[in-house]
Short mmCIF file of N, CA and C in Angstrom, two decimals:
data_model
loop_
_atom_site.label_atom_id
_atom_site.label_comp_id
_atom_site.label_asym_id
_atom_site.label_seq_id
_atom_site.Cartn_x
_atom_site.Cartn_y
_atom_site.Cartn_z
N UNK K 1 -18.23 -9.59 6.26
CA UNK K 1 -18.07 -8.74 5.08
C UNK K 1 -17.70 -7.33 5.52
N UNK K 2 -16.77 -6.61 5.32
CA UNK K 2 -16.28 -5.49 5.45
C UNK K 2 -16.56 -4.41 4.36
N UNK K 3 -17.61 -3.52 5.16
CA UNK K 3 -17.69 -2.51 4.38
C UNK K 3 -16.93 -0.99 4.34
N UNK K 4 -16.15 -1.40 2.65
CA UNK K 4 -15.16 -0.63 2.62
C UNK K 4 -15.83 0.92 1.75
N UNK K 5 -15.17 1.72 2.31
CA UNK K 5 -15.50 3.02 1.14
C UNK K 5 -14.44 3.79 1.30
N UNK K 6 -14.47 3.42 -0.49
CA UNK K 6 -12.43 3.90 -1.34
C UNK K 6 -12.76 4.88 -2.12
N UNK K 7 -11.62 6.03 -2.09
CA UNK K 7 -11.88 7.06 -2.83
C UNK K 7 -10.39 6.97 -3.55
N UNK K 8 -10.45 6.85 -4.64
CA UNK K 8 -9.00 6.18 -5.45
C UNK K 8 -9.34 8.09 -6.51
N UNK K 9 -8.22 8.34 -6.24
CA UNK K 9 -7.55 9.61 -6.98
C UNK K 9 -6.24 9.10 -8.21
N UNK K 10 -6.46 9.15 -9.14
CA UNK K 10 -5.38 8.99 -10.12
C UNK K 10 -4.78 10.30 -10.35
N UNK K 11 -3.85 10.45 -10.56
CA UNK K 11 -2.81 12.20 -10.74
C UNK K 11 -1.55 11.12 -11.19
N UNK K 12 -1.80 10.49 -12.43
CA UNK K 12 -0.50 9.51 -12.85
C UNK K 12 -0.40 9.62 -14.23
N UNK K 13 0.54 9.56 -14.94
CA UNK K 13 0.21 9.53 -16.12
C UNK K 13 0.55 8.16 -17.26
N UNK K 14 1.04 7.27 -15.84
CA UNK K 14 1.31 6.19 -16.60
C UNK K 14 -0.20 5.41 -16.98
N UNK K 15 0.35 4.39 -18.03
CA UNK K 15 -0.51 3.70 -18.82
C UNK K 15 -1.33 2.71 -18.12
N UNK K 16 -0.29 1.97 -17.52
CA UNK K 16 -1.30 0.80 -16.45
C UNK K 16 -1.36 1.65 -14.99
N UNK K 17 -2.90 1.71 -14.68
CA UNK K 17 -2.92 1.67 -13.36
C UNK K 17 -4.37 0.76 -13.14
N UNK K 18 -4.17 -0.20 -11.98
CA UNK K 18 -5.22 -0.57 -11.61
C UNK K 18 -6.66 -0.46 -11.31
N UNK K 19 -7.51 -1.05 -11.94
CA UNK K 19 -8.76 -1.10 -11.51
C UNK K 19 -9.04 -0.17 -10.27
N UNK K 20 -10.39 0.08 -9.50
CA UNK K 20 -10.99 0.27 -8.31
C UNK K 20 -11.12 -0.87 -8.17
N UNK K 21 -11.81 -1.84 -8.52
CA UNK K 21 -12.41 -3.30 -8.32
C UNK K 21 -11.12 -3.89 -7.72
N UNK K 22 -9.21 -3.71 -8.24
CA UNK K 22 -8.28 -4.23 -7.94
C UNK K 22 -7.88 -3.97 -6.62
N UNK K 23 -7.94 -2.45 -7.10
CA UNK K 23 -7.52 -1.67 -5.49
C UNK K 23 -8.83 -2.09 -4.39
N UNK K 24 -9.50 -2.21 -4.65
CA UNK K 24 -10.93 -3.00 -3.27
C UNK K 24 -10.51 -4.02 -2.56
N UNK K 25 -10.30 -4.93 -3.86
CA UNK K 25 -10.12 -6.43 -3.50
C UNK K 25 -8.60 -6.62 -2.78
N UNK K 26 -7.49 -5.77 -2.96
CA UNK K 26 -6.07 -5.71 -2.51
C UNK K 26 -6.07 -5.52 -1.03
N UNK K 27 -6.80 -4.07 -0.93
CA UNK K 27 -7.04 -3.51 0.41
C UNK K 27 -7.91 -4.33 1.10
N UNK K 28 -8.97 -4.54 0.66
CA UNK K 28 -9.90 -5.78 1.88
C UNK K 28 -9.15 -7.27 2.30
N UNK K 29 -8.14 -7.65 1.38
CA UNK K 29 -7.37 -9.01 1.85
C UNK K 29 -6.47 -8.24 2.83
N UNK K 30 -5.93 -7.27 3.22
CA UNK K 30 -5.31 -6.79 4.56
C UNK K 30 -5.83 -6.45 5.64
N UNK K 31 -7.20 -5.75 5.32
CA UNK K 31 -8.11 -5.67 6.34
C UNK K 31 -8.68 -6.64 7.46
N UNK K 32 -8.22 -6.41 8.79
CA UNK K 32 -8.70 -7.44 9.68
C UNK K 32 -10.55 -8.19 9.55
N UNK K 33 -10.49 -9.20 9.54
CA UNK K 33 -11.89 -9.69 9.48
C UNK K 33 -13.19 -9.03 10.86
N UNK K 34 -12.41 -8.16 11.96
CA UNK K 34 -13.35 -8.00 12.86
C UNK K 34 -13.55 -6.20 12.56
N UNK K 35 -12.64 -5.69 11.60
CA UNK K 35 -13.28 -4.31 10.99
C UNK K 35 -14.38 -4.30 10.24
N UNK K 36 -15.97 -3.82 10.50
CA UNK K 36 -16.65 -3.81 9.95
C UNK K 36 -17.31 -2.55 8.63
N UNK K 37 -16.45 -1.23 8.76
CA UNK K 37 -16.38 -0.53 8.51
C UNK K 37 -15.27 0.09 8.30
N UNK K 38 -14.65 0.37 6.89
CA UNK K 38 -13.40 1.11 6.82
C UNK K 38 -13.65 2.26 5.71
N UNK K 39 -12.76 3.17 5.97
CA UNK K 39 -12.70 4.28 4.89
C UNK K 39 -11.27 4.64 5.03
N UNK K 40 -11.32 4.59 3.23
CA UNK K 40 -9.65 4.85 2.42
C UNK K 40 -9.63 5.50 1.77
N UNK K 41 -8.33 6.56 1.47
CA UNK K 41 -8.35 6.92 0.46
C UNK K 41 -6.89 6.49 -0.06
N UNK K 42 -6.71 6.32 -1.67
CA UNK K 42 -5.69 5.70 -2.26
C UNK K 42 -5.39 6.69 -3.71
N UNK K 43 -4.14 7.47 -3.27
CA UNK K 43 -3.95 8.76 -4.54
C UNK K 43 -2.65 8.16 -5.03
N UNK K 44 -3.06 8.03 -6.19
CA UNK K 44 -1.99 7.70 -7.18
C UNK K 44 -1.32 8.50 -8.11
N UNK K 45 0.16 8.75 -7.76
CA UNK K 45 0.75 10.14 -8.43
C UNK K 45 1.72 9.34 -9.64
N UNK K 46 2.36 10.40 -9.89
CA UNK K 46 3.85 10.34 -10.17
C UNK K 46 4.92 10.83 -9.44
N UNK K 47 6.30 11.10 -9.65
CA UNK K 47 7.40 11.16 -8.61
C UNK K 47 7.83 12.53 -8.16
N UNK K 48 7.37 13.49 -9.15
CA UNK K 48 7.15 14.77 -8.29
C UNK K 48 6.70 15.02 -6.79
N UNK K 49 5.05 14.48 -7.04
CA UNK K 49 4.56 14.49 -5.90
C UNK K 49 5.03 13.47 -4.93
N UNK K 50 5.14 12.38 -5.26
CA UNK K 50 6.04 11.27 -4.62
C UNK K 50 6.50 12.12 -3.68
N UNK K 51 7.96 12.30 -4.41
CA UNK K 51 8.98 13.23 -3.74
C UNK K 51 8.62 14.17 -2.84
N UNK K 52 7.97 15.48 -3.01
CA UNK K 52 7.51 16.91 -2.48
C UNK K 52 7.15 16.28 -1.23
N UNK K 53 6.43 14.86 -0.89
CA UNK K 53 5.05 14.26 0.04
C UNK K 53 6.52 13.60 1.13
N UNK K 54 7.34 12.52 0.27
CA UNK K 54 8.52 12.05 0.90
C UNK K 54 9.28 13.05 2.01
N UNK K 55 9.41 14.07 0.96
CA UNK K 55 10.42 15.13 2.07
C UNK K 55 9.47 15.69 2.65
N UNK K 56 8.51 16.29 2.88
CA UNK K 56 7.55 17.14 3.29
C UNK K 56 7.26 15.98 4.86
N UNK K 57 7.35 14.86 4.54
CA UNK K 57 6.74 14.13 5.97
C UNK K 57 8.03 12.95 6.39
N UNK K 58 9.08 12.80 5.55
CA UNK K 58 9.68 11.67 6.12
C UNK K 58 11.10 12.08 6.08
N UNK K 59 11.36 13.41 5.76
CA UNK K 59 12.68 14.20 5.57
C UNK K 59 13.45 13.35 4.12
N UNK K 60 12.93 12.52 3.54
CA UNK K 60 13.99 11.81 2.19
C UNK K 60 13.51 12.47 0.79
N UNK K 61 14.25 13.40 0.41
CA UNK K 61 13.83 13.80 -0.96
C UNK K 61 14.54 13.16 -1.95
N UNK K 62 13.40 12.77 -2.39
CA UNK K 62 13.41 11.02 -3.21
C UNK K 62 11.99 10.57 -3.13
N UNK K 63 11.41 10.78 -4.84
CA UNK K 63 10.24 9.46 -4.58
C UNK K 63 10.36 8.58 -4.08
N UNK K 64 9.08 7.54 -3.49
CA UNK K 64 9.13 6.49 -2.98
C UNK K 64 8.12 5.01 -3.65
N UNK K 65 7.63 4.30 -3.39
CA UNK K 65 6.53 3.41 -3.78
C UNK K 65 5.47 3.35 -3.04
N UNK K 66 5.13 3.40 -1.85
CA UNK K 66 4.11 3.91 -0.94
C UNK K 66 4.74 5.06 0.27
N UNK K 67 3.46 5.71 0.40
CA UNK K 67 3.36 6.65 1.26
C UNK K 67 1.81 6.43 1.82
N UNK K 68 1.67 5.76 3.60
CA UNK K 68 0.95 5.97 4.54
C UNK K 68 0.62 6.41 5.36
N UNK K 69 -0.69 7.54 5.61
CA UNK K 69 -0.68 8.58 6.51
C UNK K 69 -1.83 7.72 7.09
N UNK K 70 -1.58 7.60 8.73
CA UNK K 70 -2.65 7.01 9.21
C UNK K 70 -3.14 8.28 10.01
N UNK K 71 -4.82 7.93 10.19
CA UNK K 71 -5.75 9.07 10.64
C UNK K 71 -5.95 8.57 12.58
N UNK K 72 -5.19 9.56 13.15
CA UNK K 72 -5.07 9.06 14.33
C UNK K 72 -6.33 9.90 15.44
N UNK K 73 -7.65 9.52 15.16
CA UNK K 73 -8.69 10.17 15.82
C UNK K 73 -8.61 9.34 17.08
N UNK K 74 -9.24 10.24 18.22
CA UNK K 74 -9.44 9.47 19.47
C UNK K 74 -10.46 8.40 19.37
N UNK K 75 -9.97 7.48 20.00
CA UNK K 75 -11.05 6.42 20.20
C UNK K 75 -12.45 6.33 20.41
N UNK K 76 -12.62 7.27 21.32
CA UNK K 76 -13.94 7.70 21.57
C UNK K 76 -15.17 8.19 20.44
N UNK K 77 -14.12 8.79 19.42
CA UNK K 77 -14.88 8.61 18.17
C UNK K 77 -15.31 7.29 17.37
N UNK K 78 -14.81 6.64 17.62
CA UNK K 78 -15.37 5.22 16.62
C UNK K 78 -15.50 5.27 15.27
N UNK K 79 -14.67 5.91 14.73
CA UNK K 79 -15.27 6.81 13.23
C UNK K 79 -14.38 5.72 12.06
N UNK K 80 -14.74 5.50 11.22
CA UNK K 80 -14.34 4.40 10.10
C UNK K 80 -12.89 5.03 9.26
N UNK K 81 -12.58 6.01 9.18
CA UNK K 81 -11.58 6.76 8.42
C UNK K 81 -10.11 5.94 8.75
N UNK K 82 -9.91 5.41 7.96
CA UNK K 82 -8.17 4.42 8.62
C UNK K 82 -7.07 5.50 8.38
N UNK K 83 -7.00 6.02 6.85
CA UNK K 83 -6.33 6.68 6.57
C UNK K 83 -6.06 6.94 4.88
N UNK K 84 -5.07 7.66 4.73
CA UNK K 84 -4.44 7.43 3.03
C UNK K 84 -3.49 6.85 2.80
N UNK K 85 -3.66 6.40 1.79
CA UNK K 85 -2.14 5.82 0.92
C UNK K 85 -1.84 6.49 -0.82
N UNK K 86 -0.42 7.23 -0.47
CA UNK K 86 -0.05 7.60 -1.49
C UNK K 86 0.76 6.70 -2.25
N UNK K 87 0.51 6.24 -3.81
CA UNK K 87 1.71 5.48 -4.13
C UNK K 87 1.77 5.64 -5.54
N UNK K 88 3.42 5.61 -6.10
CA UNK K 88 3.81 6.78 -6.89
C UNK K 88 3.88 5.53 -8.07
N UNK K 89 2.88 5.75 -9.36
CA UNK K 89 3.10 4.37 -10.53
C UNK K 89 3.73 4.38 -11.21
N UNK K 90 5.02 5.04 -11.17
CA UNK K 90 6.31 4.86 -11.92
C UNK K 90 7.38 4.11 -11.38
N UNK K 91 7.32 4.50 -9.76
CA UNK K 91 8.43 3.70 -8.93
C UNK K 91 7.84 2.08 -8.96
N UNK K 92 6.39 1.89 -9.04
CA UNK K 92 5.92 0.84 -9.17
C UNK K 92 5.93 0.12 -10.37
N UNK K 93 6.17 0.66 -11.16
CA UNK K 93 6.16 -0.07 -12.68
C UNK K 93 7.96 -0.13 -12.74
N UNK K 94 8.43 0.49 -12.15
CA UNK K 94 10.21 0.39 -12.51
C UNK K 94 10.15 -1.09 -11.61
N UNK K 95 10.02 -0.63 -10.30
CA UNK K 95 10.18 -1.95 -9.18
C UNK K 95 9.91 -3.12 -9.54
N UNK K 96 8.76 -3.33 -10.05
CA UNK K 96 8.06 -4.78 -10.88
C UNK K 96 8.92 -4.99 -11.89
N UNK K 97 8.98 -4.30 -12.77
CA UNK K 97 10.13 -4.63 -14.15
C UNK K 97 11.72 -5.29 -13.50
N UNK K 98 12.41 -4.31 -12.82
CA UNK K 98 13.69 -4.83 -11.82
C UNK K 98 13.44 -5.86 -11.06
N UNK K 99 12.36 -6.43 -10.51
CA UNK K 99 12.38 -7.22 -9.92
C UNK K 99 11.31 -8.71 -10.25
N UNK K 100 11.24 -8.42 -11.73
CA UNK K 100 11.01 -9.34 -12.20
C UNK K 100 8.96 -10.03 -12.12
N UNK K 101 8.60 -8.88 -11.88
CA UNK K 101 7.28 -9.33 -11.16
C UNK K 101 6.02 -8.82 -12.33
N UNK K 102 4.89 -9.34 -12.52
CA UNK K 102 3.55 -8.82 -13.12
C UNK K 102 3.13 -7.30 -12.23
N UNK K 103 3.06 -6.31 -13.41
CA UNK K 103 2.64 -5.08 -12.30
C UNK K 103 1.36 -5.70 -11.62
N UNK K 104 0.19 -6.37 -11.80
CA UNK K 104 -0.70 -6.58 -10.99
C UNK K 104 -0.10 -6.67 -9.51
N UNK K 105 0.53 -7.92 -9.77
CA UNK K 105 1.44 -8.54 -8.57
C UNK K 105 2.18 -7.03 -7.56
N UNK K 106 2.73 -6.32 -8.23
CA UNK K 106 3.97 -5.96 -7.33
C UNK K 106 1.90 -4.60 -6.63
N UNK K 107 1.50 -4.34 -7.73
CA UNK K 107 0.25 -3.27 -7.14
C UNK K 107 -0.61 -3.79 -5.93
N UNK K 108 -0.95 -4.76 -6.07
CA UNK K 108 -1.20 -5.74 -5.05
C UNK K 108 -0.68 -5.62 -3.88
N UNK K 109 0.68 -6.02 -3.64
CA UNK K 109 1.86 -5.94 -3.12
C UNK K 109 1.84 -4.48 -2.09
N UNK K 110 1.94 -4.01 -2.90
CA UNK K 110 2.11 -2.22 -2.24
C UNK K 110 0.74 -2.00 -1.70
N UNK K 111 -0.07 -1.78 -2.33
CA UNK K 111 -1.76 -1.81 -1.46
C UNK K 111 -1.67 -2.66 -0.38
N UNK K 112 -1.14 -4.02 0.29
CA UNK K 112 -1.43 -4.25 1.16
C UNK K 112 -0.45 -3.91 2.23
N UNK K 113 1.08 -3.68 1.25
CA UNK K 113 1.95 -3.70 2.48
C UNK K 113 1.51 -2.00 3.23
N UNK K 114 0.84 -1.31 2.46
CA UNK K 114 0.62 0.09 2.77
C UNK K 114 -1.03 0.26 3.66
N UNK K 115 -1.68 -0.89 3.25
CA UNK K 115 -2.40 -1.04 4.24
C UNK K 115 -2.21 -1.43 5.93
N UNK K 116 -1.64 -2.53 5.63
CA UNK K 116 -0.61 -3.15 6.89
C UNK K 116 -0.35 -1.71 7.86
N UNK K 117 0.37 -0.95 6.95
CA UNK K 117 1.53 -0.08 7.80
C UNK K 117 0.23 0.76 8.51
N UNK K 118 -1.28 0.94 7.75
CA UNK K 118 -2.09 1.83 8.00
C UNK K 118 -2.30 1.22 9.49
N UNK K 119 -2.62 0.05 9.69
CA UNK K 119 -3.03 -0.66 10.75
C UNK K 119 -1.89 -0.94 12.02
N UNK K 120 -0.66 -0.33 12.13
CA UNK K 120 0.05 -0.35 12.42
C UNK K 120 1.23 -1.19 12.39
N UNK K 121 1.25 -1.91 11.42
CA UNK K 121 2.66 -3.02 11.68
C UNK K 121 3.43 -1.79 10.70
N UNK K 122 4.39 -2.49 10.79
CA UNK K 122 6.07 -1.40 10.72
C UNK K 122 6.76 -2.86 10.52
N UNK K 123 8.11 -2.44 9.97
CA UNK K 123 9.44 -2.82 9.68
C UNK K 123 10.55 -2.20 9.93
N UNK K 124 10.69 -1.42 10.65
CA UNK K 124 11.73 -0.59 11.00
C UNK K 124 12.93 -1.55 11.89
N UNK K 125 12.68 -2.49 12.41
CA UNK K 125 13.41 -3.71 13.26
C UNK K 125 13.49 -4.85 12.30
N UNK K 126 14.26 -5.67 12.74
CA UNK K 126 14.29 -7.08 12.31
C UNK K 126 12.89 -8.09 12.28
N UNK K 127 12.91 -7.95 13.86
CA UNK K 127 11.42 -8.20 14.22
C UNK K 127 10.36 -8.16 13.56
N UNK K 128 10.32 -6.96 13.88
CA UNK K 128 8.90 -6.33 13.03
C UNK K 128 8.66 -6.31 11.69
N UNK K 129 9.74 -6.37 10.88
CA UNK K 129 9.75 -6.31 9.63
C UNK K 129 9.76 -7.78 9.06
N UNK K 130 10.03 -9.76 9.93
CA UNK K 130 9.76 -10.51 9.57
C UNK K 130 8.14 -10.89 10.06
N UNK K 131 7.57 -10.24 10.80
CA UNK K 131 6.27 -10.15 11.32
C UNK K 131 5.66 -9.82 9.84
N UNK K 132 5.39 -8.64 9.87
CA UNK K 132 4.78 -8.09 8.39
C UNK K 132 5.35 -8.51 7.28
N UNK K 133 6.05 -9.25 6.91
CA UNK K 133 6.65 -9.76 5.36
C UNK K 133 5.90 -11.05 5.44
N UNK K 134 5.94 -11.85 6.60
CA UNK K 134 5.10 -13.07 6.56
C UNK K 134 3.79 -12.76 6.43
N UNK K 135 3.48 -11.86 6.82
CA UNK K 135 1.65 -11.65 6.99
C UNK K 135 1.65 -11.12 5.10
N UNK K 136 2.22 -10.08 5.01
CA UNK K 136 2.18 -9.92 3.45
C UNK K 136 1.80 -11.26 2.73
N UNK K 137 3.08 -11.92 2.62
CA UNK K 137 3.07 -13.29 1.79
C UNK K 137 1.96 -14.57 2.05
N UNK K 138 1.95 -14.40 3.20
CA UNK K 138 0.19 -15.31 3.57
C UNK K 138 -0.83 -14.19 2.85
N UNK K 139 -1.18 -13.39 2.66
CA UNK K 139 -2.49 -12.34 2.17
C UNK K 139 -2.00 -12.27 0.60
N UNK K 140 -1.10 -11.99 0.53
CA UNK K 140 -0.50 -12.23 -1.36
C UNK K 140 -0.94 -13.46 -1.84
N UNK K 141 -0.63 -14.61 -0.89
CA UNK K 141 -0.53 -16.33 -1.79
C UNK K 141 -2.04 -16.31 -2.01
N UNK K 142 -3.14 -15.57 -0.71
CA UNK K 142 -4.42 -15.66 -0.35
C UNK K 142 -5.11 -15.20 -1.95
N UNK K 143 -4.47 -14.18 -2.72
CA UNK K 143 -4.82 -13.29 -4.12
C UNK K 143 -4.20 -13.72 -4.73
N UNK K 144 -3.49 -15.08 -4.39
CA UNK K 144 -2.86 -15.63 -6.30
C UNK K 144 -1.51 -15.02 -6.59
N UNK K 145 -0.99 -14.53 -6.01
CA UNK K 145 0.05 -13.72 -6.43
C UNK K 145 1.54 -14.55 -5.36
N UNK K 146 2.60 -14.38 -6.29
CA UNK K 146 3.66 -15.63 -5.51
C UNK K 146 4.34 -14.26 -4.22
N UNK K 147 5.06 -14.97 -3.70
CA UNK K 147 5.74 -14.70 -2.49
C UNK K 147 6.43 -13.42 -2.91
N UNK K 148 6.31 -11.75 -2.49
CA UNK K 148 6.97 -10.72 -3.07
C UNK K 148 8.40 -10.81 -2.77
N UNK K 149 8.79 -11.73 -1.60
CA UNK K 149 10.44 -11.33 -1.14
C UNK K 149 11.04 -12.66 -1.94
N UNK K 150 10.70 -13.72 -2.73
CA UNK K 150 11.44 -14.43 -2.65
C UNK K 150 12.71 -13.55 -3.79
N UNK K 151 13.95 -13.89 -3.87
CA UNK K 151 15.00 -13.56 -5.10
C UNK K 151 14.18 -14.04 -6.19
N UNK K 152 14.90 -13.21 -7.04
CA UNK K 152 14.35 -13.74 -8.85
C UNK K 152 15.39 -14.84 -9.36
N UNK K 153 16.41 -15.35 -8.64
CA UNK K 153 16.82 -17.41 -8.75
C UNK K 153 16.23 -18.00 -8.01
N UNK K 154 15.55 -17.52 -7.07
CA UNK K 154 14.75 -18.47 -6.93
C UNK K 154 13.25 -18.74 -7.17
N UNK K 155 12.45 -17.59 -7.68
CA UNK K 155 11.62 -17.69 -8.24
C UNK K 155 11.12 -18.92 -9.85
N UNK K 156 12.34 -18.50 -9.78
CA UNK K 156 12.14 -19.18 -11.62
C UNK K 156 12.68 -20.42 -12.02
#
């Protein structure tokens, strides 16, 4: 059992945003089973801040759908803090609609792939990026939720 402690910030003004109970249960299906202790925080904006956070750390001014800052303390500390995840619920409610998905599903989706990235997997390669899409879609099917990459012909 992994004990998690989430500090979920809303600064959104859209209508659906997920539970804490959602965001718990999203983030602990990414969490390795031998972390016994984690601490998150998960701020949910709109695309202003999106944006300002995008260019401010990744040079793209342009909202995004997640933003992961991992907390890189020395080891020697042992300290539970993984990191934050910013993610913007407009790009997320557009993305789900375009791509055909239940916002639960695509929120889901982003909480873990933004967890993932916290823990270090990346997509920046071919490689690496079919590494973490498979691990996604095994931890997605794990929450009920269908495969995020398949196309929408072949979904349906």
């Amino acid at each position: 059992m992994i004990d998690l402690t989430l500090d979920v910030q809303r600064a959104s003004r859209c209508t659906y945003l997920p539970s804490d109970d959602d965001i718990r249960s999203w983030v602990i299906a990414a969490l390795p089973a031998h972390r016994k202790e984690v601490e998150l925080a998960v701020r949910i904006v709109d695309e202003d801040e999106s944006q300002q956070l995008n260019h401010q750390y990744r040079g793209k001014d342009k909202p995004t759908n997640v933003l992961s800052f991992h907390t890189d303390f020395p080891a020697e500390l042992n300290l539970p803090l993984l990191g934050d995840l910013v993610i913007c619920a407009p790009i997320v409610q557009m993305e789900a609609d375009q791509q055909g998905k239940s916002l639960p599903a695509h929120w889901a989706h982003m909480l873990v792939h933004g967890t993932l990235h916290l823990l270090g997997y990346d997509h920046i390669d071919d490689a690496e990026a079919e590494v973490m899409e498979q691990l996604e879609t095994k931890l997605l099917a794990q929450l009920g939720f269908a495969d995020p990459y398949t196309p929408l012909e072949e979904a349906g």
